[in-house]
Structure formats: C-alpha cells, structure tokens
Amino acid sequence: MNRFIKKTSILIIVPILPFILLELFIYSQRGNIFEEIALEQSYLKDADNYKWIELLDNDSVNILAGSSSVRYGLSCKELNSLSTNNSIYANLAMDARGPIQTYFILKNLKLGSIRKIYFGLDPWIYAKRYYKHRNSYLYLDFNILECLQYFKEHDKSIFKKRYKAFFKFVFNSFQTKHKENLIIPDNYGSVALHRTAVNFDNLSDWFQLEKYGWSNLQFEYLKKIESLCKKNKIEFYLFIPPKRSDYTQYYKNSYAELHKAYKTKIAEIGIESPIFSKFDILDNQGDSTLFAEAFHLNKKGQIKFSKIFHNLSVKQMDKYSIDYNWFEKHKARTHNNVYSK
C-alpha cells in the first residue's frame, strides 16, 4: 500500500513540479518583471507605430489618448476645423488601450511640439479582468489563483501566454522592427463607426473585482503620464467619454460602490489634473441616435461630441477639478493646473 501511494505521489508531483518551480520563480522576480525598463520592452513596437506624429508640420500639437471610446468618439478633423489658435489634434487612442501602453508610446516620441494631452477615462480599463485585451506580458501581474480562475472563465491560453512573456523577460528576447515610410493617417488617427446601432443587452461584468481586483499598474502609469507631462511642460487633462443612456443608468444603479472605489484609487495615486465631461452628457442631445452601441459613438455622435469637447476644453476648463462628480451638475470652481505653461 505504501509503495502504491509513493508511486502515485510521484506520478502526480513530477508533471507539475516544473509548473510549481516556474510559478515560484515568477513570484520571486515580480519586482524586476515590472520595473519600468523591463516593462517598456513589450511596448516599443507600439511607440514605433506613432512616429508619424513627429511628421506633423505644427509646433502646437494636442494629443487625444485612451481607449476605443476616444478613438471613435472624437474627430481630429472636426477639432482642427474648430481650432482658432492654429493647433492641430492627433489621436493615438486604440481599442483596449490603457495608461501603460499610452505612457510608453509617449515616452518614446519626440515631445517638443506637443502642447496638450487629453486622456479619456473608462473605469473598466483599470480592472485586471480586462487583461485579456492587453499585451500578454500583463498576465504576469496575476497570481497563481487568479490565473487558474482566469483560465477557467476567460482565456484557456493564459498559461502559455504567461510563460512565453516570462521567458522573453528572462532572455530579453523582445524584438522591434522599425517602420519606414510613415504616413500620417486619415483624420490623424481618429476613426468613425458607421455600423447599425445595436441594443444594450447581455452585459457581462467587465470588472469582477472580487475575483481579480484592480490593476494597480494601470493607475500607477496614469500618474506616470501626468509626471511625464509635467517634466516636458505639457498640459495634461482627463475627460469622460460619453456613453448611451441605458448604460449610464445601468452604471449608476449597479456600480455605485465600484465607482466610488475607482475615484478613490485615482485620488490615492495623487492625480492633480482636472477631469471634465460626463458619461451622460449626450442624454438629452440625441442619445441613441448618436451611438453605434451603448459604449461607442457613431459618425454623427463623433461630430457632435467633438464640438462639445472643444467647447468644454477650450472655453469651460476652469469649471473642473479632480473632485468633479461625473454624474451630477458641477459647481463652478477654479483649479490650478500645475502643467499649464
């Protein structure tokens, strides 16, 4: 009987021993894995994709940054037509893009001509649950229990991607191909959605904080963007891309505590830049006719919000501050933007 137990134990332990040792090694190296110099290697190719911004023949460039709600929500052509000071807008937002990726793109660009950066805030971008839509290097930010849960619920390839990313870190085998013959994209990086509007249903929990928690890294790199702007004398602002009224109401009803926690996390990292606009800013201005679905504006909505965005950011900025409530009417208050020149 003892011999049987011994053989069975060996059969169980031997196959999983490399897995255990590898996880222990990842745990022991976590501090090094997420040092800025190591993390940056995963994002150099992303920065290379935006070298076209350096080709803009203008010494006053305004950058729009964030995720898909910024990519589809603002038209650079519309903003450029509204500009009265000869500045030009460029959009480096992308689907699922967060502060980490944005920071390394900006860090590896020549920033001399950039005067302002506007970063769109979407709460789910800061949840670990969203890592499936990110660079797989961030899978190293999960602990082993979170990995097992994520494998079960969201991504059967998580361990393959996790270990591949780890070995790239160990052997410094990141590869970057530099692009040549860069072309300034149509609408300077903004993209319009023309698809038919879809109903708001079958919403899954994009946060799942009880299982995976917040991504502290994303909050840390939001602060790093702010600090990078301060260092380079660039004005930095945060804004809230609009959502359709059905999602806005759902968010108010279902995520009140989460929203409070989200605002607390932003405050805790020391963000000092003002926040403007609201999720529900388009509720009484066309609402569903302006959206491709509950989260992204269509072409009509993009033009509409671009005009509103320009008015808020140019004419009404002194009404906003970091403690701005995103769903209630604000009280006019002044702020001291430490990044204004």
Short mmCIF file of C-alpha atoms in Angstrom, two decimals:
data_model
loop_
_atom_site.label_atom_id
_atom_site.label_comp_id
_atom_site.label_asym_id
_atom_site.label_seq_id
_atom_site.Cartn_x
_atom_site.Cartn_y
_atom_site.Cartn_z
CA MET A 1 0.00 0.00 0.00
CA ASN A 2 2.80 2.39 0.91
CA ARG A 3 4.54 1.55 -2.35
CA PHE A 4 1.37 2.34 -4.30
CA ILE A 5 0.98 5.67 -2.52
CA LYS A 6 4.61 6.53 -3.23
CA LYS A 7 4.29 5.75 -6.95
CA THR A 8 1.03 7.67 -7.19
CA SER A 9 2.58 10.68 -5.47
CA ILE A 10 5.49 10.62 -7.89
CA LEU A 11 3.14 10.40 -10.87
CA ILE A 12 1.29 13.44 -9.58
CA ILE A 13 4.21 15.56 -8.41
CA VAL A 14 6.69 15.03 -11.27
CA PRO A 15 4.47 16.50 -14.04
CA ILE A 16 3.52 19.56 -12.00
CA LEU A 17 6.93 20.19 -10.41
CA PRO A 18 8.24 22.33 -13.32
CA PHE A 19 4.99 24.30 -13.17
CA ILE A 20 5.41 24.90 -9.42
CA LEU A 21 9.07 25.91 -9.78
CA LEU A 22 8.26 28.26 -12.64
CA GLU A 23 5.50 29.94 -10.68
CA LEU A 24 7.80 30.34 -7.68
CA PHE A 25 10.42 31.90 -9.94
CA ILE A 26 7.86 34.32 -11.40
CA TYR A 27 6.79 35.28 -7.89
CA SER A 28 10.37 35.87 -6.79
CA GLN A 29 11.09 38.03 -9.84
CA ARG A 30 7.96 40.15 -9.75
CA GLY A 31 9.81 43.29 -8.69
CA ASN A 32 12.15 43.00 -11.68
CA ILE A 33 9.42 41.96 -14.12
CA PHE A 34 7.50 45.18 -13.57
CA GLU A 35 10.39 47.61 -13.38
CA GLU A 36 9.77 50.31 -15.96
CA ILE A 37 12.83 49.41 -18.02
CA ALA A 38 11.69 45.77 -18.29
CA LEU A 39 8.03 46.51 -18.97
CA GLU A 40 8.94 49.03 -21.65
CA GLN A 41 10.43 46.34 -23.89
CA SER A 42 6.96 44.93 -24.55
CA TYR A 43 5.67 48.25 -25.87
CA LEU A 44 8.44 49.63 -28.07
CA LYS A 45 6.77 48.41 -31.25
CA ASP A 46 3.61 50.32 -30.25
CA ALA A 47 5.56 53.55 -29.95
CA ASP A 48 7.04 52.91 -33.37
CA ASN A 49 3.54 52.92 -34.88
CA TYR A 50 3.07 56.56 -33.86
CA LYS A 51 6.24 58.11 -35.15
CA TRP A 52 4.04 59.81 -37.74
CA ILE A 53 3.12 62.34 -35.05
CA GLU A 54 6.67 63.66 -35.33
CA LEU A 55 5.97 64.42 -39.02
CA LEU A 56 3.18 66.89 -38.26
CA ASP A 57 4.18 70.31 -39.52
CA ASN A 58 2.96 72.17 -36.47
CA ASP A 59 4.63 73.31 -33.26
CA SER A 60 1.37 73.09 -31.27
CA VAL A 61 0.05 69.51 -31.27
CA ASN A 62 -2.77 68.34 -28.99
CA ILE A 63 -2.83 64.60 -28.31
CA LEU A 64 -6.02 62.60 -27.72
CA ALA A 65 -5.26 59.41 -25.80
CA GLY A 66 -7.11 56.49 -24.26
CA SER A 67 -9.10 53.50 -25.46
CA SER A 68 -11.75 52.85 -28.13
CA SER A 69 -14.19 55.45 -26.78
CA VAL A 70 -11.60 58.13 -27.64
CA ARG A 71 -10.55 56.57 -30.94
CA TYR A 72 -14.16 56.54 -32.21
CA GLY A 73 -15.53 59.34 -30.05
CA LEU A 74 -13.52 62.33 -31.30
CA SER A 75 -12.74 63.52 -34.81
CA CYS A 76 -9.41 65.26 -35.23
CA LYS A 77 -10.57 66.84 -38.49
CA GLU A 78 -13.57 68.36 -36.73
CA LEU A 79 -11.43 69.59 -33.84
CA ASN A 80 -8.85 71.02 -36.22
CA SER A 81 -11.57 72.91 -38.07
CA LEU A 82 -12.77 74.38 -34.76
CA SER A 83 -9.29 75.35 -33.57
CA THR A 84 -8.68 79.09 -33.51
CA ASN A 85 -5.02 79.06 -32.44
CA ASN A 86 -3.53 77.03 -35.32
CA SER A 87 -3.02 73.98 -33.10
CA ILE A 88 -3.57 70.50 -34.52
CA TYR A 89 -5.11 67.40 -32.93
CA ALA A 90 -3.75 63.86 -33.27
CA ASN A 91 -5.41 60.71 -31.94
CA LEU A 92 -3.28 57.88 -30.55
CA ALA A 93 -6.14 56.08 -28.78
CA MET A 94 -6.81 52.44 -29.68
CA ASP A 95 -9.18 49.65 -28.72
CA ALA A 96 -8.47 48.46 -25.15
CA ARG A 97 -5.53 50.85 -24.79
CA GLY A 98 -4.70 51.83 -21.22
CA PRO A 99 -2.25 54.12 -19.42
CA ILE A 100 0.68 51.65 -19.54
CA GLN A 101 0.73 51.38 -23.32
CA THR A 102 -0.01 55.08 -23.72
CA TYR A 103 2.85 56.06 -21.42
CA PHE A 104 5.45 54.08 -23.34
CA ILE A 105 4.20 55.42 -26.66
CA LEU A 106 4.56 58.98 -25.38
CA LYS A 107 7.88 58.31 -23.68
CA ASN A 108 9.38 57.12 -26.96
CA LEU A 109 8.12 60.02 -29.07
CA LYS A 110 9.77 63.39 -29.52
CA LEU A 111 7.51 65.60 -27.41
CA GLY A 112 8.85 69.02 -28.34
CA SER A 113 5.81 70.03 -30.43
CA ILE A 114 3.17 68.59 -28.10
CA ARG A 115 1.36 71.22 -26.03
CA LYS A 116 -1.63 69.37 -24.53
CA ILE A 117 -2.61 65.76 -23.85
CA TYR A 118 -6.21 64.75 -23.19
CA PHE A 119 -6.68 61.27 -21.73
CA GLY A 120 -10.12 59.61 -21.77
CA LEU A 121 -11.12 57.73 -18.62
CA ASP A 122 -13.09 54.47 -18.82
CA PRO A 123 -13.25 52.60 -15.49
CA TRP A 124 -13.03 49.02 -16.81
CA ILE A 125 -9.65 49.78 -18.35
CA TYR A 126 -8.24 49.66 -14.80
CA ALA A 127 -9.55 46.20 -13.91
CA LYS A 128 -7.39 43.06 -14.19
CA ARG A 129 -10.42 41.40 -15.74
CA TYR A 130 -9.58 43.42 -18.87
CA TYR A 131 -6.11 41.87 -19.27
CA LYS A 132 -7.42 39.53 -21.97
CA HIS A 133 -7.47 42.56 -24.28
CA ARG A 134 -3.95 43.64 -23.35
CA ASN A 135 -0.36 42.77 -24.09
CA SER A 136 0.05 39.24 -22.70
CA TYR A 137 3.02 40.46 -20.63
CA LEU A 138 0.42 41.73 -18.15
CA TYR A 139 -0.65 38.15 -17.45
CA LEU A 140 2.42 38.10 -15.21
CA ASP A 141 0.53 40.52 -12.97
CA PHE A 142 -1.88 37.73 -11.95
CA ASN A 143 -1.10 35.49 -9.00
CA ILE A 144 -1.46 31.75 -9.49
CA LEU A 145 -5.00 31.56 -8.06
CA GLU A 146 -6.13 34.39 -10.33
CA CYS A 147 -4.53 32.59 -13.28
CA LEU A 148 -6.44 29.40 -12.54
CA GLN A 149 -9.71 31.31 -12.25
CA TYR A 150 -8.99 33.27 -15.43
CA PHE A 151 -8.13 30.03 -17.26
CA LYS A 152 -11.49 28.65 -16.23
CA GLU A 153 -13.57 31.71 -17.12
CA HIS A 154 -11.87 33.76 -19.83
CA ASP A 155 -8.72 32.50 -21.56
CA LYS A 156 -7.65 28.87 -21.93
CA SER A 157 -4.27 30.03 -23.27
CA ILE A 158 -3.35 32.19 -20.28
CA PHE A 159 -0.53 29.94 -19.02
CA LYS A 160 1.01 29.62 -22.48
CA LYS A 161 0.99 33.40 -22.91
CA ARG A 162 2.16 33.98 -19.34
CA TYR A 163 5.19 31.71 -19.62
CA LYS A 164 6.07 32.95 -23.09
CA ALA A 165 6.11 36.50 -21.73
CA PHE A 166 8.23 35.41 -18.76
CA PHE A 167 10.86 33.71 -20.91
CA LYS A 168 11.04 36.80 -23.11
CA PHE A 169 11.75 38.77 -19.94
CA VAL A 170 14.39 36.27 -18.75
CA PHE A 171 16.24 36.13 -22.06
CA ASN A 172 15.47 39.71 -23.11
CA SER A 173 14.22 38.41 -26.44
CA PHE A 174 11.85 41.25 -27.32
CA GLN A 175 12.02 42.21 -30.98
CA THR A 176 11.19 45.56 -32.52
CA LYS A 177 11.00 46.27 -36.23
CA HIS A 178 11.24 49.93 -37.09
CA LYS A 179 8.75 51.18 -39.65
CA GLU A 180 9.84 53.18 -42.62
CA ASN A 181 7.89 55.47 -44.97
CA LEU A 182 5.48 56.52 -42.24
CA ILE A 183 2.23 58.08 -43.44
CA ILE A 184 0.01 60.44 -41.46
CA PRO A 185 -3.32 58.56 -41.22
CA ASP A 186 -6.61 59.92 -42.41
CA ASN A 187 -8.29 62.01 -39.70
CA TYR A 188 -4.99 61.92 -37.78
CA GLY A 189 -5.78 58.61 -36.09
CA SER A 190 -9.47 59.12 -35.37
CA VAL A 191 -11.87 56.51 -36.81
CA ALA A 192 -15.63 56.79 -37.35
CA LEU A 193 -18.07 53.91 -36.80
CA HIS A 194 -20.79 53.52 -39.42
CA ARG A 195 -22.36 50.25 -38.25
CA THR A 196 -26.01 49.91 -37.35
CA ALA A 197 -26.83 50.58 -33.72
CA VAL A 198 -27.31 47.50 -31.55
CA ASN A 199 -29.39 47.01 -28.42
CA PHE A 200 -27.99 47.12 -24.92
CA ASP A 201 -28.25 43.59 -23.57
CA ASN A 202 -26.27 40.57 -22.36
CA LEU A 203 -23.89 42.74 -20.37
CA SER A 204 -21.14 40.79 -18.66
CA ASP A 205 -19.28 42.12 -15.63
CA TRP A 206 -16.26 43.90 -17.08
CA PHE A 207 -14.77 44.43 -13.62
CA GLN A 208 -15.08 41.26 -11.49
CA LEU A 209 -13.07 42.95 -8.77
CA GLU A 210 -13.97 40.30 -6.22
CA LYS A 211 -12.03 37.77 -8.32
CA TYR A 212 -9.19 39.74 -9.91
CA GLY A 213 -9.11 43.21 -8.36
CA TRP A 214 -7.88 46.48 -9.80
CA SER A 215 -4.79 46.71 -11.95
CA ASN A 216 -2.60 48.89 -9.76
CA LEU A 217 -0.13 49.11 -12.63
CA GLN A 218 -2.63 50.98 -14.80
CA PHE A 219 -3.25 53.56 -12.08
CA GLU A 220 0.49 53.95 -11.49
CA TYR A 221 1.10 54.60 -15.17
CA LEU A 222 -1.70 57.14 -15.36
CA LYS A 223 0.30 59.08 -12.78
CA LYS A 224 3.46 58.49 -14.80
CA ILE A 225 1.79 60.12 -17.82
CA GLU A 226 0.91 63.12 -15.69
CA SER A 227 4.51 63.31 -14.41
CA LEU A 228 5.91 62.96 -17.94
CA CYS A 229 3.75 65.89 -19.00
CA LYS A 230 4.92 67.98 -16.07
CA LYS A 231 8.56 67.23 -16.91
CA ASN A 232 8.04 68.28 -20.53
CA LYS A 233 5.83 71.29 -19.71
CA ILE A 234 2.81 69.73 -21.43
CA GLU A 235 -0.70 70.50 -20.17
CA PHE A 236 -2.45 67.29 -19.10
CA TYR A 237 -6.21 66.82 -18.78
CA LEU A 238 -8.56 63.88 -18.13
CA PHE A 239 -12.03 63.63 -19.62
CA ILE A 240 -15.01 61.28 -19.55
CA PRO A 241 -16.10 59.90 -22.97
CA PRO A 242 -19.92 59.73 -23.19
CA LYS A 243 -22.00 56.54 -23.00
CA ARG A 244 -25.55 55.82 -24.14
CA SER A 245 -28.25 56.49 -21.53
CA ASP A 246 -29.08 52.80 -20.99
CA TYR A 247 -25.51 52.05 -19.95
CA THR A 248 -25.26 55.28 -17.96
CA GLN A 249 -28.32 54.28 -15.95
CA TYR A 250 -27.03 50.73 -15.52
CA TYR A 251 -23.69 52.07 -14.29
CA LYS A 252 -25.38 54.37 -11.78
CA ASN A 253 -27.58 51.58 -10.44
CA SER A 254 -25.08 48.71 -10.45
CA TYR A 255 -21.66 50.24 -9.92
CA ALA A 256 -22.11 52.96 -7.31
CA GLU A 257 -19.66 51.40 -4.86
CA LEU A 258 -17.25 50.43 -7.62
CA HIS A 259 -17.30 53.98 -8.97
CA LYS A 260 -16.53 55.31 -5.51
CA ALA A 261 -13.60 52.90 -5.23
CA TYR A 262 -12.41 53.92 -8.69
CA LYS A 263 -12.38 57.62 -7.80
CA THR A 264 -10.57 56.76 -4.57
CA LYS A 265 -7.85 54.88 -6.48
CA ILE A 266 -7.32 57.87 -8.77
CA ALA A 267 -7.06 60.18 -5.76
CA GLU A 268 -4.68 57.84 -3.94
CA ILE A 269 -2.09 57.91 -6.71
CA GLY A 270 -2.02 61.69 -6.48
CA ILE A 271 -3.63 62.77 -9.75
CA GLU A 272 -3.81 66.57 -9.79
CA SER A 273 -5.12 67.25 -13.29
CA PRO A 274 -8.75 68.32 -13.84
CA ILE A 275 -11.45 65.94 -15.09
CA PHE A 276 -14.13 67.24 -17.45
CA SER A 277 -17.23 65.99 -19.31
CA LYS A 278 -19.68 63.29 -18.11
CA PHE A 279 -20.92 59.83 -19.11
CA ASP A 280 -24.42 61.22 -19.59
CA ILE A 281 -23.52 64.43 -21.40
CA LEU A 282 -25.40 63.34 -24.56
CA ASP A 283 -28.54 62.01 -22.83
CA ASN A 284 -30.64 64.98 -23.93
CA GLN A 285 -28.89 65.71 -27.21
CA GLY A 286 -29.90 62.77 -29.34
CA ASP A 287 -28.75 59.90 -27.15
CA SER A 288 -29.33 56.59 -29.00
CA THR A 289 -29.13 58.23 -32.46
CA LEU A 290 -25.52 59.18 -31.69
CA PHE A 291 -24.22 55.70 -30.74
CA ALA A 292 -23.19 52.59 -32.63
CA GLU A 293 -23.93 50.70 -29.39
CA ALA A 294 -24.01 51.61 -25.72
CA PHE A 295 -20.31 52.40 -25.44
CA HIS A 296 -19.12 53.89 -28.76
CA LEU A 297 -20.31 56.88 -30.74
CA ASN A 298 -21.20 56.62 -34.42
CA LYS A 299 -20.10 59.16 -37.03
CA LYS A 300 -22.90 61.56 -36.13
CA GLY A 301 -22.14 61.26 -32.44
CA GLN A 302 -18.43 61.70 -33.06
CA ILE A 303 -19.01 65.07 -34.72
CA LYS A 304 -21.47 66.10 -32.01
CA PHE A 305 -19.15 65.21 -29.14
CA SER A 306 -16.13 66.77 -30.87
CA LYS A 307 -17.93 70.12 -30.81
CA ILE A 308 -18.90 69.68 -27.16
CA PHE A 309 -15.38 68.53 -26.28
CA HIS A 310 -13.86 71.60 -27.93
CA ASN A 311 -16.21 73.92 -26.06
CA LEU A 312 -15.51 72.23 -22.70
CA SER A 313 -11.75 72.03 -23.10
CA VAL A 314 -11.21 75.50 -24.54
CA LYS A 315 -13.93 77.68 -23.01
CA GLN A 316 -15.03 75.96 -19.79
CA MET A 317 -11.95 74.24 -18.37
CA ASP A 318 -11.85 76.49 -15.32
CA LYS A 319 -15.08 74.86 -14.06
CA TYR A 320 -13.48 71.47 -13.48
CA SER A 321 -11.24 69.86 -10.90
CA ILE A 322 -10.14 66.39 -9.75
CA ASP A 323 -13.10 66.03 -7.34
CA TYR A 324 -15.63 66.61 -10.11
CA ASN A 325 -18.69 64.34 -9.79
CA TRP A 326 -19.20 62.69 -13.17
CA PHE A 327 -22.97 62.35 -12.94
CA GLU A 328 -24.21 65.44 -11.16
CA LYS A 329 -24.25 69.07 -12.19
CA HIS A 330 -20.94 70.61 -11.25
CA LYS A 331 -20.46 73.77 -9.29
CA ALA A 332 -18.13 76.21 -10.94
CA ARG A 333 -14.75 76.07 -9.28
CA THR A 334 -11.29 77.06 -10.33
CA HIS A 335 -8.27 74.79 -10.42
CA ASN A 336 -4.56 75.37 -10.54
CA ASN A 337 -3.29 73.28 -13.41
CA VAL A 338 0.33 72.70 -12.44
CA TYR A 339 1.15 71.73 -16.03
CA SER A 340 -0.01 74.94 -17.69
CA LYS A 341 2.79 76.94 -19.14
#
